[in-house]
Structure formats: structure tokens, C-alpha cells
mmCIF file of C-alpha atoms in Angstrom:
data_model
loop_
_atom_site.group_PDB
_atom_site.id
_atom_site.type_symbol
_atom_site.label_atom_id
_atom_site.label_comp_id
_atom_site.label_asym_id
_atom_site.label_seq_id
_atom_site.Cartn_x
_atom_site.Cartn_y
_atom_site.Cartn_z
ATOM 1 C CA MET A 1 148.513 3.708 -100.203
ATOM 2 C CA TYR A 2 145.448 1.805 -99.006
ATOM 3 C CA ALA A 3 147.445 0.256 -96.178
ATOM 4 C CA ARG A 4 148.300 3.710 -94.847
ATOM 5 C CA PHE A 5 144.627 4.791 -95.198
ATOM 6 C CA ASP A 6 143.520 1.669 -93.259
ATOM 7 C CA SER A 7 146.037 2.491 -90.552
ATOM 8 C CA VAL A 8 144.697 6.045 -90.204
ATOM 9 C CA ILE A 9 141.091 4.816 -90.070
ATOM 10 C CA SER A 10 142.000 2.196 -87.478
ATOM 11 C CA THR A 11 143.679 4.864 -85.350
ATOM 12 C CA VAL A 12 140.676 7.179 -85.635
ATOM 13 C CA ILE A 13 138.238 4.390 -84.756
ATOM 14 C CA LEU A 14 140.356 3.312 -81.778
ATOM 15 C CA THR A 15 140.592 6.913 -80.553
ATOM 16 C CA LEU A 16 136.825 7.384 -80.850
ATOM 17 C CA PHE A 17 136.245 4.146 -78.979
ATOM 18 C CA LEU A 18 138.531 5.254 -76.141
ATOM 19 C CA VAL A 19 136.888 8.686 -75.926
ATOM 20 C CA VAL A 20 133.382 7.220 -75.852
ATOM 21 C CA SER A 21 134.252 4.589 -73.272
ATOM 22 C CA SER A 22 136.003 7.113 -71.011
ATOM 23 C CA ALA A 23 133.039 9.493 -71.297
ATOM 24 C CA SER A 24 130.595 6.772 -70.316
ATOM 25 C CA SER A 25 132.749 5.744 -67.342
ATOM 26 C CA ALA A 26 133.022 9.406 -66.284
ATOM 27 C CA ASN A 27 129.226 9.685 -66.557
ATOM 28 C CA THR A 28 128.824 6.616 -64.344
ATOM 29 C CA ALA A 29 131.270 8.091 -61.832
ATOM 30 C CA GLY A 30 129.371 11.392 -61.967
ATOM 31 C CA GLN A 31 126.107 9.589 -61.250
ATOM 32 C CA GLY A 32 127.753 7.896 -58.266
ATOM 33 C CA ALA A 33 128.974 11.255 -56.976
ATOM 34 C CA ALA A 34 125.491 12.727 -57.459
ATOM 35 C CA ALA A 35 123.968 9.881 -55.456
ATOM 36 C CA GLU A 36 126.528 10.420 -52.691
ATOM 37 C CA VAL A 37 125.737 14.149 -52.608
ATOM 38 C CA ALA A 38 122.012 13.393 -52.391
ATOM 39 C CA GLN A 39 122.630 11.094 -49.437
ATOM 40 C CA ARG A 40 124.675 13.727 -47.594
ATOM 41 C CA GLY A 41 122.069 16.420 -48.178
ATOM 42 C CA ASP A 42 124.438 18.625 -50.157
ATOM 43 C CA SER A 43 122.028 19.389 -52.954
ATOM 44 C CA TYR A 44 121.090 22.766 -54.349
ATOM 45 C CA ALA A 45 117.542 22.193 -53.081
ATOM 46 C CA ASP A 46 119.001 21.951 -49.560
ATOM 47 C CA LEU A 47 120.669 25.328 -50.080
ATOM 48 C CA VAL A 48 117.410 26.884 -51.266
ATOM 49 C CA SER A 49 115.388 25.496 -48.356
ATOM 50 C CA MET A 50 118.103 26.581 -45.901
ATOM 51 C CA PHE A 51 118.011 30.103 -47.349
ATOM 52 C CA GLU A 52 114.224 30.231 -47.010
ATOM 53 C CA GLU A 53 114.530 29.099 -43.376
ATOM 54 C CA PHE A 54 117.248 31.693 -42.798
ATOM 55 C CA ARG A 55 115.119 34.504 -44.197
ATOM 56 C CA ALA A 56 112.121 33.459 -42.103
ATOM 57 C CA SER A 57 114.222 33.265 -38.933
ATOM 58 C CA GLY A 58 114.980 36.992 -39.075
ATOM 59 C CA ASP A 59 111.330 37.926 -38.532
ATOM 60 C CA ALA A 60 111.328 37.495 -34.759
ATOM 61 C CA THR A 61 108.411 39.280 -33.117
ATOM 62 C CA ASN A 62 107.072 39.311 -29.608
ATOM 63 C CA SER A 63 103.625 38.135 -28.503
ATOM 64 C CA VAL A 64 101.857 41.240 -29.841
ATOM 65 C CA GLY A 65 103.511 41.145 -33.262
ATOM 66 C CA VAL A 66 106.112 43.858 -32.662
ATOM 67 C CA PRO A 67 109.727 43.166 -33.662
ATOM 68 C CA ASP A 68 111.663 42.148 -30.549
ATOM 69 C CA TYR A 69 115.103 43.730 -30.208
ATOM 70 C CA SER A 70 115.655 42.979 -26.548
ATOM 71 C CA ALA A 71 119.122 41.724 -25.603
ATOM 72 C CA PRO A 72 117.970 38.085 -25.126
ATOM 73 C CA ALA A 73 116.082 38.091 -28.451
ATOM 74 C CA VAL A 74 119.061 39.529 -30.342
ATOM 75 C CA ALA A 75 121.412 37.008 -28.697
ATOM 76 C CA GLU A 76 119.085 34.174 -29.665
ATOM 77 C CA ARG A 77 118.910 35.382 -33.294
ATOM 78 C CA TYR A 78 122.713 35.623 -33.364
ATOM 79 C CA GLN A 79 122.991 32.041 -32.131
ATOM 80 C CA VAL A 80 120.516 30.890 -34.806
ATOM 81 C CA LEU A 81 122.579 32.781 -37.403
ATOM 82 C CA GLN A 82 125.709 30.923 -36.301
ATOM 83 C CA GLN A 83 123.891 27.603 -36.674
ATOM 84 C CA PHE A 84 122.871 28.552 -40.227
ATOM 85 C CA ARG A 85 126.450 29.554 -41.039
ATOM 86 C CA GLU A 86 127.705 26.187 -39.767
ATOM 87 C CA ARG A 87 125.125 24.331 -41.847
ATOM 88 C CA LEU A 88 126.107 26.377 -44.894
ATOM 89 C CA ALA A 89 129.816 25.728 -44.376
ATOM 90 C CA ALA A 90 129.119 21.985 -44.141
ATOM 91 C CA LEU A 91 127.735 21.883 -47.709
ATOM 92 C CA ASP A 92 130.129 20.394 -50.255
ATOM 93 C CA ILE A 93 129.678 22.463 -53.402
ATOM 94 C CA ASP A 94 132.675 21.244 -55.414
ATOM 95 C CA ALA A 95 130.550 19.115 -57.750
ATOM 96 C CA TRP A 96 127.875 21.797 -58.253
ATOM 97 C CA PRO A 97 127.621 23.736 -61.511
ATOM 98 C CA ILE A 98 129.131 27.230 -61.391
ATOM 99 C CA TRP A 99 125.752 29.013 -61.298
ATOM 100 C CA GLN A 100 124.763 27.029 -58.191
ATOM 101 C CA GLN A 101 128.121 27.771 -56.566
ATOM 102 C CA VAL A 102 127.477 31.472 -57.224
ATOM 103 C CA ASP A 103 124.122 31.190 -55.433
ATOM 104 C CA TYR A 104 125.902 29.479 -52.527
ATOM 105 C CA HIS A 105 128.348 32.360 -52.263
ATOM 106 C CA LEU A 106 125.495 34.877 -52.413
ATOM 107 C CA VAL A 107 123.784 33.136 -49.497
ATOM 108 C CA ARG A 108 127.102 33.069 -47.637
ATOM 109 C CA ALA A 109 127.585 36.791 -48.320
ATOM 110 C CA GLU A 110 124.135 37.612 -46.986
ATOM 111 C CA MET A 111 124.780 35.590 -43.840
ATOM 112 C CA ASN A 112 128.118 37.376 -43.418
ATOM 113 C CA ALA A 113 126.339 40.734 -43.765
ATOM 114 C CA VAL A 114 123.806 39.781 -41.088
ATOM 115 C CA GLU A 115 126.655 38.600 -38.859
ATOM 116 C CA PHE A 116 128.427 41.947 -39.360
ATOM 117 C CA HIS A 117 125.170 43.724 -38.568
ATOM 118 C CA HIS A 118 124.909 41.793 -35.296
ATOM 119 C CA ARG A 119 128.558 41.972 -34.308
ATOM 120 C CA VAL A 120 129.564 45.505 -35.412
ATOM 121 C CA HIS A 121 126.699 47.710 -36.543
ATOM 122 C CA LYS A 122 124.201 46.932 -33.734
ATOM 123 C CA PRO A 123 121.595 49.595 -34.579
ATOM 124 C CA TRP A 124 119.281 48.378 -31.789
ATOM 125 C CA ALA A 125 121.977 49.353 -29.263
ATOM 126 C CA ARG A 126 123.463 52.455 -30.937
ATOM 127 C CA ASP A 127 120.765 54.216 -32.952
ATOM 128 C CA PRO A 128 117.763 55.712 -31.139
ATOM 129 C CA GLY A 129 116.033 56.324 -34.471
ATOM 130 C CA PHE A 130 116.156 52.640 -35.280
ATOM 131 C CA TYR A 131 113.038 51.941 -33.228
ATOM 132 C CA SER A 132 110.957 54.737 -34.736
ATOM 133 C CA ILE A 133 111.787 53.611 -38.265
ATOM 134 C CA ARG A 134 111.035 49.986 -37.378
ATOM 135 C CA GLY A 135 107.806 50.999 -35.678
ATOM 136 C CA GLY A 136 106.497 52.590 -38.839
ATOM 137 C CA ASP A 137 106.569 56.239 -37.687
ATOM 138 C CA ALA A 138 109.097 57.375 -40.245
ATOM 139 C CA GLY A 139 107.658 56.888 -43.689
ATOM 140 C CA ALA A 140 104.278 55.627 -42.541
ATOM 141 C CA SER A 141 102.611 57.893 -45.085
ATOM 142 C CA ILE A 142 104.602 56.376 -47.963
ATOM 143 C CA GLU A 143 102.753 53.601 -49.721
ATOM 144 C CA ALA A 144 104.956 50.846 -51.095
ATOM 145 C CA GLU A 145 102.611 50.221 -54.031
ATOM 146 C CA THR A 146 103.384 53.639 -55.535
ATOM 147 C CA PHE A 147 106.993 52.712 -56.218
#
């Protein structure tokens, strides 16, 4: 009876040893992958800083502080958008936690929406009211603080 009990305990101890050793080797491999990601610049912090740059790039104004929707300015913003989309696509997010991957896809969705706005919607070329709304005429009496 005790021989069988010793055999069961030996099996349990051996199994625990194998699980612990494989977990520590997986942790070491994970640290190596994290270091490789940090070297490539594929970190979540890179995504956040890229998104901040992307948001700031959309505020193109001319020399007097008025938004510039001339054809050359729009073409330049579209080219900048394409560069941001390429940088975003170059990020390797496979090792990121799910919540960070969700943020990546949200940034990608926003960039896709801006690309659609530039490629299809084009309100600066199709909507005469676009300029009056952007200029502050429509809704100038509404104060944002009241909402």
C-alpha cells in the first residue's frame, strides 16, 4: 500500500517539477521576445505616441491660423496619412495583450475612417457648407461649456 502511495507522490512531484521548469523557460523566452519587441519599436508606447502624432497632424492651418483645405494641403495630409498607415501596419502586435491589440485596431479603424474621408467623402470639394461650419459661422453662438 505504501509503495503505491510513494509511486503516486513521486509522479505528482515529477509533474510539478516539469510544470515549474517549463513555466520558467517560457517566462525566459517571453522576456527575450519582449526585449526583441522593444528593439524593433513595436511597443504599446510606440502605438500611443504614433496616435498622438497622427491626431496632431490633422490640424493643418495656414499662416493666419485658418484651416487649409486647398488641393495641395489636402494632398499633403493624405500622403502623411498613408505614412502613418504604413507605420501602423509595420507594428507586430502578436505578442501584445488583447486589450492593447484592441487599441491597435481602434487606431487602425480611425485611420481607415480618415482615409475614407479623404478618398470618398471629400467634403472640402463637394459640400459648400463645409467651409461655413469650419469657419465658425454655423453654431458660433453655441458655447461648448454648456454641454
